[in-house]
């Protein structure tokens, strides 16, 4: 959750069609700190790590193309000691070497003006091996089978950390060829972007020389080394490998097969074959939480890549496929063609998110990929940040446009948020369905062919899509990518068959929001008929000849990034037509109804009346939407007097589905049923369902003596319920299991369960684990957030974090440092905490945290207001339901 200043949008008081459109890529106009007079073309970098001292020594030569005479060279370096520098063989004086730590710049004053043309810079330097995933970092882990404690190395350079590994022009527009050489112990395997070219035994280990990369951005470099092993296959000319720590590579079998399938799909879709000789998928047992698309050497947090059929869940399998498909889409969109500057990060991330989901859905229709993208199914998983979560952030005062100015490193790191990923993804999906799949793909192929090995801006993509479709894509897109927020379309019908449509900005907890308009590619259908499209380009529009007695559904299949608010008559017709709507449309209605409640356009009864009228079903995505809302309300109510009554009501809504699904796998059930079963067990457990809690305890007891008695799909849910209501003995049992296992996935399940314990004595036992080496560093810091969220004791979690902030922040990566403290406040719903955060931020947090602090303050205010508003509405709805079902008819207000 990293967001930037959004000041410029306040100026859009008058919306015309003339949102200033962005220019196509031009090297000299690309933003950045580095002068564009000198361009590096070829790097040769040699690194010698010292694993005991956690330092490294490095040398490099850089071929430069000097385009205008210069007196100094300016490049990036951070946490590096520059020991010597020379230009064209002439050593510079020590006094000519200046490091500006604040701006992360290295300036070399030259003895005389450097003429235009080719020159060679040579540097000798020393750096550090970090604990957290920034630059070169180390990971300590237990080896599979032996349990021995081992250390390995990995790298993480996006957005601005290649400069911690070697001095470089560390802005994406400075594409160059990189040739890496590294010295590692004899029994290590070293991996980089390109295949090994030579390996030579030298004193103290071996020197591994990798082939040079094609021209690419510096942040895409990778270096991983350790006691590793691999499995491999081929796809045409491409060598495919999965690499993991010793004893684990075989668990990469599933990922290796998926890699081949995805590669063939993308080779065809993009119309340009994967250009490198090899593609490595590398599992890291720590360091960072997600995955990184380094060209030819993608790194993954271990449980995002490795699948153990004996102990991994179906959910893990789906997650792996989707993350693979996302990172592999980047090999083209991001690596082969790269955004010119971080203000266009969405080009990388929105596109890879959309493409990854499209590819995953294509090969795995049973997973309901698009539907389940609607809402966060597991907030602890970064890949699971979903469309609904993005729309929730985008409705707030703290949102920002998809494209936003980026000036500093902190701002570049802040750009990796759900707006960039998921709003970008949603917009592309809406655009694809409006232009048509084939036309859209043609546009993408043209774009790839025209910009391979180059950089682009968003305008280049729109131009390609406009040419392919003959439609003004840039004009449609501007409102969605250059302004914040999104619209709600209000639907009003009359008896003559005319439907009037009005658009306005949809906001939550944001009064006096600047009014904005969008060009909305609408898709609508009379229920049961073929959908039609309408590009809504003004505030008011209309549709005609809709039979007044037939239900009308807008945003068909929920493919659009907007809300719809129906008038009373339309809503009633929709409720009557629910059984004729597909699951996509039912999920869309649920999401819209819930959002109208959040923003106080409707009472909670609107949502629950819809839930009540839904036909009985075990459709995963539909039930998960309901679980998501019930879980949100349950946590919001906390241990207030209303909670017990609400829990009883919520259980009554979920029980019938669980009774239909049952505890045991049925031989012919859909794959999605396993997910639903696990979700229902966890949800009913959280809602304190005595039967589910008792059953989980029994199954856990059986698991302790015979692990095979509990199906892998059920383990996370059963452990979480057992952990939630654990006594000290049970907590210790879970802890022992967590300490013992060498599987990162299993370990996470156990520690997640520990973090959920609601007994405050146990909360105080769980938190200090974050300071130990029991979990990989990135996961250890997340434990505190998890306790804050799951235990119902965010106060104890915050007290702990405040007292240990320095140690916790030392384990955070570049993306986490600004968000960590503010995010711990987002679990509070009492106004007094807002003042506490303000004071804490003023005295302790860097300026770069400011926007995160605003977001947390907004969340506290929203929760506090919503809680007050919701409690009496729930009370009335639940009681009203008991007295007379039909008495309450909840409709949106207008
Ligand atoms: Zn990505």
Short mmCIF file of N, CA, C and O in Angstrom, two decimals, residues 131-134 287 766-788 794-824 840 845:
data_model
loop_
_atom_site.label_atom_id
_atom_site.label_comp_id
_atom_site.label_asym_id
_atom_site.label_seq_id
_atom_site.Cartn_x
_atom_site.Cartn_y
_atom_site.Cartn_z
N UNK A 131 20.77 -7.88 4.98
CA UNK A 131 19.88 -8.87 5.59
C UNK A 131 18.53 -8.87 4.87
O UNK A 131 17.92 -9.89 4.63
N UNK A 132 18.06 -7.66 4.51
CA UNK A 132 16.77 -7.57 3.83
C UNK A 132 16.95 -7.58 2.32
O UNK A 132 18.06 -7.39 1.81
N UNK A 133 15.86 -7.79 1.58
CA UNK A 133 15.95 -7.95 0.14
C UNK A 133 16.17 -6.67 -0.63
O UNK A 133 15.32 -6.23 -1.40
N UNK A 134 17.34 -6.06 -0.43
CA UNK A 134 17.71 -4.85 -1.16
C UNK A 134 19.12 -5.02 -1.67
O UNK A 134 20.02 -5.29 -0.88
N UNK A 287 14.09 -13.48 2.20
CA UNK A 287 14.56 -12.24 1.60
C UNK A 287 13.46 -11.32 1.15
O UNK A 287 13.41 -10.17 1.54
N UNK A 766 3.45 -14.78 20.69
CA UNK A 766 3.63 -14.85 19.22
C UNK A 766 4.51 -13.72 18.71
O UNK A 766 5.37 -13.93 17.85
N UNK A 767 4.29 -12.51 19.24
CA UNK A 767 4.95 -11.33 18.66
C UNK A 767 6.48 -11.40 18.65
O UNK A 767 7.09 -11.10 17.62
N UNK A 768 7.12 -11.81 19.76
CA UNK A 768 8.60 -11.80 19.75
C UNK A 768 9.21 -12.72 18.70
O UNK A 768 10.40 -12.58 18.38
N UNK A 769 8.44 -13.65 18.14
CA UNK A 769 8.99 -14.53 17.10
C UNK A 769 9.47 -13.67 15.91
O UNK A 769 10.41 -14.04 15.21
N UNK A 770 8.84 -12.51 15.74
CA UNK A 770 9.23 -11.63 14.62
C UNK A 770 10.69 -11.18 14.72
O UNK A 770 11.29 -10.80 13.73
N UNK A 771 11.24 -11.22 15.93
CA UNK A 771 12.63 -10.76 16.10
C UNK A 771 13.64 -11.89 15.95
O UNK A 771 14.84 -11.66 15.93
N UNK A 772 13.15 -13.12 15.83
CA UNK A 772 14.06 -14.27 15.74
C UNK A 772 14.33 -14.64 14.28
O UNK A 772 13.83 -14.01 13.37
N UNK A 773 15.12 -15.69 14.11
CA UNK A 773 15.43 -16.21 12.77
C UNK A 773 14.50 -17.36 12.38
O UNK A 773 14.75 -18.04 11.40
N UNK A 774 13.44 -17.57 13.15
CA UNK A 774 12.59 -18.74 12.88
C UNK A 774 11.92 -18.65 11.52
O UNK A 774 11.71 -19.64 10.84
N UNK A 775 11.56 -17.43 11.11
CA UNK A 775 10.92 -17.23 9.80
C UNK A 775 11.87 -16.43 8.91
O UNK A 775 12.68 -15.66 9.41
N UNK A 776 11.74 -16.60 7.58
CA UNK A 776 12.52 -15.73 6.68
C UNK A 776 12.21 -14.26 7.02
O UNK A 776 11.09 -13.95 7.43
N UNK A 777 13.19 -13.37 6.83
CA UNK A 777 13.04 -12.00 7.33
C UNK A 777 11.77 -11.32 6.86
O UNK A 777 11.07 -10.69 7.64
N UNK A 778 11.45 -11.43 5.57
CA UNK A 778 10.29 -10.71 5.06
C UNK A 778 9.01 -11.22 5.71
O UNK A 778 8.05 -10.48 5.88
N UNK A 779 8.99 -12.49 6.05
CA UNK A 779 7.80 -13.07 6.67
C UNK A 779 7.76 -12.74 8.16
O UNK A 779 6.70 -12.59 8.74
N UNK A 780 8.93 -12.66 8.76
CA UNK A 780 8.98 -12.38 10.19
C UNK A 780 8.32 -11.03 10.50
O UNK A 780 7.52 -10.92 11.42
N UNK A 781 8.63 -10.01 9.71
CA UNK A 781 8.04 -8.70 10.00
C UNK A 781 6.55 -8.72 9.75
O UNK A 781 5.78 -8.02 10.40
N UNK A 782 6.12 -9.54 8.81
CA UNK A 782 4.70 -9.59 8.51
C UNK A 782 3.91 -10.24 9.64
O UNK A 782 2.72 -10.00 9.80
N UNK A 783 4.59 -11.05 10.43
CA UNK A 783 3.92 -11.71 11.56
C UNK A 783 3.23 -10.69 12.47
O UNK A 783 2.13 -10.91 12.96
N UNK A 784 3.88 -9.56 12.68
CA UNK A 784 3.30 -8.54 13.58
C UNK A 784 1.99 -8.00 12.98
O UNK A 784 0.99 -7.83 13.68
N UNK A 785 2.00 -7.74 11.68
CA UNK A 785 0.77 -7.28 11.01
C UNK A 785 -0.33 -8.33 11.11
O UNK A 785 -1.49 -8.03 11.29
N UNK A 786 0.10 -9.55 10.97
CA UNK A 786 -0.88 -10.62 11.02
C UNK A 786 -1.51 -10.72 12.41
O UNK A 786 -2.72 -10.90 12.55
N UNK A 787 -0.68 -10.60 13.43
CA UNK A 787 -1.23 -10.62 14.80
C UNK A 787 -2.21 -9.45 14.95
O UNK A 787 -3.31 -9.62 15.48
N UNK A 788 -1.82 -8.27 14.47
CA UNK A 788 -2.69 -7.10 14.61
C UNK A 788 -4.05 -7.35 13.96
O UNK A 788 -5.09 -6.98 14.49
N UNK A 794 -4.94 -5.43 18.07
CA UNK A 794 -4.00 -4.56 17.36
C UNK A 794 -3.22 -3.66 18.33
O UNK A 794 -2.11 -3.24 18.02
N UNK A 795 -3.80 -3.40 19.50
CA UNK A 795 -3.13 -2.55 20.49
C UNK A 795 -1.86 -3.21 21.02
O UNK A 795 -0.80 -2.58 21.11
N UNK A 796 -1.93 -4.52 21.33
CA UNK A 796 -0.74 -5.21 21.84
C UNK A 796 0.31 -5.29 20.73
O UNK A 796 1.51 -5.11 20.97
N UNK A 797 -0.15 -5.53 19.51
CA UNK A 797 0.79 -5.63 18.38
C UNK A 797 1.51 -4.30 18.17
O UNK A 797 2.72 -4.26 17.94
N UNK A 798 0.77 -3.21 18.27
CA UNK A 798 1.40 -1.89 18.07
C UNK A 798 2.38 -1.57 19.19
O UNK A 798 3.48 -1.08 18.94
N UNK A 799 2.00 -1.87 20.43
CA UNK A 799 2.93 -1.62 21.55
C UNK A 799 4.24 -2.37 21.32
O UNK A 799 5.33 -1.84 21.53
N UNK A 800 4.12 -3.60 20.86
CA UNK A 800 5.31 -4.41 20.60
C UNK A 800 6.14 -3.81 19.47
O UNK A 800 7.36 -3.66 19.58
N UNK A 801 5.45 -3.43 18.38
CA UNK A 801 6.18 -2.91 17.22
C UNK A 801 6.89 -1.61 17.57
O UNK A 801 8.04 -1.39 17.19
N UNK A 802 6.20 -0.74 18.32
CA UNK A 802 6.81 0.55 18.69
C UNK A 802 8.09 0.32 19.50
O UNK A 802 9.11 0.96 19.29
N UNK A 803 8.02 -0.63 20.42
CA UNK A 803 9.18 -0.90 21.28
C UNK A 803 10.34 -1.54 20.51
O UNK A 803 11.48 -1.45 20.92
N UNK A 804 10.03 -2.19 19.38
CA UNK A 804 11.08 -2.94 18.66
C UNK A 804 11.24 -2.45 17.21
O UNK A 804 11.69 -3.20 16.35
N UNK A 805 10.84 -1.20 16.97
CA UNK A 805 10.75 -0.72 15.59
C UNK A 805 12.07 -0.84 14.85
O UNK A 805 12.10 -1.23 13.68
N UNK A 806 13.16 -0.52 15.53
CA UNK A 806 14.44 -0.50 14.82
C UNK A 806 14.79 -1.90 14.28
O UNK A 806 15.16 -2.07 13.12
N UNK A 807 14.63 -2.89 15.14
CA UNK A 807 14.95 -4.26 14.73
C UNK A 807 14.00 -4.73 13.64
O UNK A 807 14.40 -5.45 12.71
N UNK A 808 12.74 -4.33 13.72
CA UNK A 808 11.77 -4.77 12.71
C UNK A 808 12.06 -4.12 11.36
O UNK A 808 12.02 -4.77 10.32
N UNK A 809 12.36 -2.82 11.39
CA UNK A 809 12.63 -2.13 10.13
C UNK A 809 13.89 -2.65 9.45
O UNK A 809 13.99 -2.65 8.23
N UNK A 810 14.85 -3.14 10.27
CA UNK A 810 16.07 -3.70 9.68
C UNK A 810 15.76 -4.92 8.82
O UNK A 810 16.54 -5.31 7.97
N UNK A 811 14.61 -5.54 9.07
CA UNK A 811 14.24 -6.72 8.28
C UNK A 811 13.33 -6.38 7.11
O UNK A 811 12.91 -7.25 6.36
N UNK A 812 12.95 -5.11 6.97
CA UNK A 812 12.02 -4.71 5.91
C UNK A 812 12.77 -4.39 4.63
O UNK A 812 13.88 -3.91 4.65
N UNK A 813 12.11 -4.61 3.49
CA UNK A 813 12.74 -4.26 2.22
C UNK A 813 12.38 -2.83 1.82
O UNK A 813 11.70 -2.11 2.55
N UNK A 814 12.85 -2.43 0.63
CA UNK A 814 12.65 -1.05 0.20
C UNK A 814 11.18 -0.69 0.15
O UNK A 814 10.79 0.44 0.45
N UNK A 815 10.34 -1.62 -0.22
CA UNK A 815 8.93 -1.31 -0.36
C UNK A 815 8.25 -1.18 0.99
O UNK A 815 7.22 -0.54 1.12
N UNK A 816 8.83 -1.81 2.01
CA UNK A 816 8.14 -1.88 3.29
C UNK A 816 8.44 -0.76 4.28
O UNK A 816 7.62 -0.45 5.14
N UNK A 817 9.61 -0.14 4.15
CA UNK A 817 10.07 0.75 5.21
C UNK A 817 9.11 1.92 5.50
O UNK A 817 8.87 2.25 6.66
N UNK A 818 8.52 2.50 4.48
CA UNK A 818 7.64 3.65 4.70
C UNK A 818 6.25 3.26 5.16
O UNK A 818 5.50 4.08 5.68
N UNK A 819 5.88 2.02 4.91
CA UNK A 819 4.49 1.63 5.16
C UNK A 819 4.31 0.90 6.47
O UNK A 819 3.20 0.76 6.95
N UNK A 820 5.40 0.42 7.05
CA UNK A 820 5.25 -0.55 8.13
C UNK A 820 4.47 0.00 9.32
O UNK A 820 3.43 -0.56 9.70
N UNK A 821 4.97 1.09 9.90
CA UNK A 821 4.29 1.63 11.09
C UNK A 821 2.86 2.09 10.76
O UNK A 821 1.92 1.71 11.46
N UNK A 822 2.66 2.89 9.71
CA UNK A 822 1.28 3.31 9.42
C UNK A 822 0.33 2.14 9.21
O UNK A 822 -0.82 2.16 9.67
N UNK A 823 0.82 1.08 8.56
CA UNK A 823 -0.11 -0.02 8.25
C UNK A 823 -0.61 -0.70 9.52
O UNK A 823 -1.70 -1.26 9.54
N UNK A 824 0.18 -0.65 10.59
CA UNK A 824 -0.27 -1.25 11.84
C UNK A 824 -1.46 -0.51 12.44
O UNK A 824 -2.19 -1.05 13.27
N UNK A 840 3.15 10.09 16.46
CA UNK A 840 4.24 9.15 16.23
C UNK A 840 4.96 9.49 14.93
O UNK A 840 6.20 9.49 14.87
N UNK A 845 8.85 9.22 11.88
CA UNK A 845 8.83 8.69 10.51
C UNK A 845 9.43 9.67 9.51
O UNK A 845 9.31 10.87 9.67
#
